[in-house]
């Protein structure tokens, strides 16, 4: 018998689709995968070499649950250097991916029935993490044109049970980069109504227009209510290494460490040494990756906007676009009606062998999410396939 808690969960659409694509590929079907939010670049050589050195030096044992001192120091230095916010190592918890840090954060602060406001469209896992902690996800749409935070709507959604607002800037799936002013206003709300801000900043380094603002840097009072989460997967092409971290108020950091101490313990020891190299070894590879992502972003946007019935807001960060394809809902492919974003994506996968993620998984049912963390050649082929598939819908 499976627990009610798990039965209430919806499996991750991004992770599941990745499995489907892998199965098709194993059967010899060539799929263009613009689904996974994963850089197609290799982890930089200097980081790989640091990992090899760490293994050779025997850094293969259990360590402190919250991470090695060298990494926590490098993280504090990074937060000060890049984000203008001072932390001491006692507030840092290194985790097995930013995903675990986010899950820990929600578990650390939610009592059953507590509400967590999630601006939408939002990443697939936020809603499920809140449900897993017996909390109540409260979805509040962002501005439909710009995907910026709607602060008035967030304030309207606040109740005495609100424990946190969970934000992600730059955003997956919209690509929005939240403005300093909107983060300032969100911070003031957090002070006024005494809730936390969980600030997921994993796409921080992938901004093509505008600046990244860490909400914790905006005032001392906001800092004391913010849990900053960041990682290595996106900036350093380290998705499979599974390492991320949080910087929190002291009691929250202690609670997260306690939870992690009973679930997964420390994140992989030698990977932590590689992460030290990532944070201290310079950003040349990030600059090169960002330049390529930007070219792909512009190309993909122009291709989507040229397609009949498709509208697509510009994205200034991360590596996703979120076109509205609802013009095609109600149309038929070989006699079968495409009702929603799931049918639409299934059609693209079956007919065009193109994998993209249904917007419904991100609380944006009129859309699909296309990741441009793939080569320009694959994006070109993917868009050619999509164009042909759309022309068949009537
Ligand atoms: N937050 C967002 C918004 C993401 O898209 C992802 C994707 N992986 C994560 C967190 C988790 O990252 P990690 O690989 O560090 O667990
Ligand atoms: N975050 C990426 C995505 O949204 C990777 C998959 C996942 O962890 O959800 O596609």
XYZ file of C-alpha atoms in Angstrom, residues 209-345:
137
model
C 19.354 41.310 -20.901
C 19.083 43.008 -17.526
C 20.700 42.181 -14.184
C 20.333 39.472 -11.592
C 19.185 40.770 -8.213
C 19.373 38.550 -5.151
C 16.411 39.548 -3.006
C 18.390 38.881 0.198
C 20.741 41.736 -0.733
C 18.005 44.361 -0.569
C 17.860 44.919 3.214
C 18.779 43.314 6.519
C 15.125 42.540 7.300
C 14.580 40.899 3.906
C 17.842 38.944 4.349
C 16.558 37.463 7.603
C 13.450 36.205 5.805
C 15.112 34.830 2.688
C 16.334 31.336 1.859
C 18.619 31.646 -1.164
C 19.020 28.488 -3.237
C 21.609 28.113 -5.968
C 23.551 25.348 -7.665
C 26.070 24.228 -10.238
C 23.918 22.348 -12.754
C 23.153 25.228 -15.091
C 26.100 27.633 -14.767
C 28.760 24.924 -14.882
C 26.973 22.246 -16.923
C 27.021 19.918 -13.891
C 23.484 18.475 -13.927
C 24.572 14.897 -13.249
C 26.974 15.788 -10.453
C 24.050 16.551 -8.158
C 25.218 19.448 -6.051
C 23.556 22.678 -4.929
C 23.271 24.785 -1.792
C 21.179 27.081 0.353
C 21.973 30.187 2.398
C 19.398 30.808 5.099
C 18.588 32.297 8.462
C 20.497 30.295 11.102
C 17.546 28.366 12.535
C 16.360 27.394 9.049
C 19.872 26.229 8.102
C 19.987 24.113 11.280
C 16.581 22.592 10.508
C 17.593 21.781 6.944
C 20.833 20.185 8.146
C 18.907 18.083 10.624
C 16.511 16.854 7.928
C 19.349 16.132 5.519
C 21.266 14.343 8.274
C 18.466 11.786 8.457
C 17.804 11.453 4.756
C 20.857 11.732 2.477
C 23.711 13.038 4.712
C 26.441 15.015 2.931
C 26.328 15.510 -0.824
C 29.074 13.494 -2.573
C 32.437 14.347 -1.019
C 34.656 14.514 -4.112
C 31.985 16.453 -6.011
C 32.250 19.127 -3.318
C 35.939 19.550 -4.171
C 35.017 19.945 -7.832
C 32.468 22.578 -6.790
C 35.205 24.540 -4.994
C 37.073 24.646 -8.305
C 33.884 25.758 -10.120
C 33.458 28.734 -7.783
C 37.100 29.751 -7.702
C 38.360 28.825 -11.187
C 37.044 31.802 -13.153
C 34.023 32.248 -15.397
C 35.430 31.977 -18.935
C 33.363 28.902 -19.741
C 30.193 30.548 -18.443
C 30.776 33.546 -20.708
C 31.213 31.267 -23.735
C 28.104 29.208 -22.892
C 26.006 32.301 -22.325
C 26.992 33.698 -25.716
C 25.849 30.532 -27.453
C 22.611 30.320 -25.497
C 21.870 33.909 -26.480
C 22.264 33.138 -30.192
C 19.968 30.143 -29.830
C 17.425 32.208 -27.881
C 17.193 34.824 -30.622
C 16.967 32.220 -33.367
C 14.279 30.175 -31.586
C 12.188 33.248 -30.808
C 12.225 34.358 -34.419
C 11.296 30.869 -35.674
C 8.394 30.555 -33.224
C 7.057 34.020 -33.961
C 7.041 33.197 -37.684
C 4.732 30.206 -37.108
C 1.038 30.621 -37.801
C -1.052 30.906 -34.631
C 1.941 30.887 -32.257
C 2.702 33.834 -29.996
C 5.762 34.022 -27.800
C 6.912 36.614 -25.273
C 10.606 37.413 -25.220
C 12.674 35.787 -22.467
C 15.655 37.549 -20.938
C 17.197 34.709 -18.968
C 17.490 30.925 -18.361
C 17.195 28.758 -21.500
C 13.505 28.348 -22.148
C 10.776 29.906 -24.262
C 7.108 29.467 -23.473
C 5.066 29.955 -26.654
C 1.271 30.053 -26.558
C 0.006 27.342 -28.906
C -3.647 27.355 -27.815
C -4.679 28.425 -31.350
C -4.272 24.732 -32.206
C -6.458 23.377 -29.397
C -9.650 21.978 -30.903
C -7.927 21.246 -34.217
C -7.548 17.712 -35.534
C -4.587 15.552 -36.405
C -5.591 12.432 -38.361
C -9.101 12.707 -36.934
C -8.028 13.001 -33.267
C -8.742 16.318 -31.553
C -5.879 18.101 -29.794
C -7.556 19.212 -26.595
C -4.712 20.634 -24.530
C -0.945 21.049 -24.085
C -0.510 17.345 -23.272
C -2.193 16.286 -26.547
C -0.227 18.932 -28.423
C 3.117 17.665 -27.087
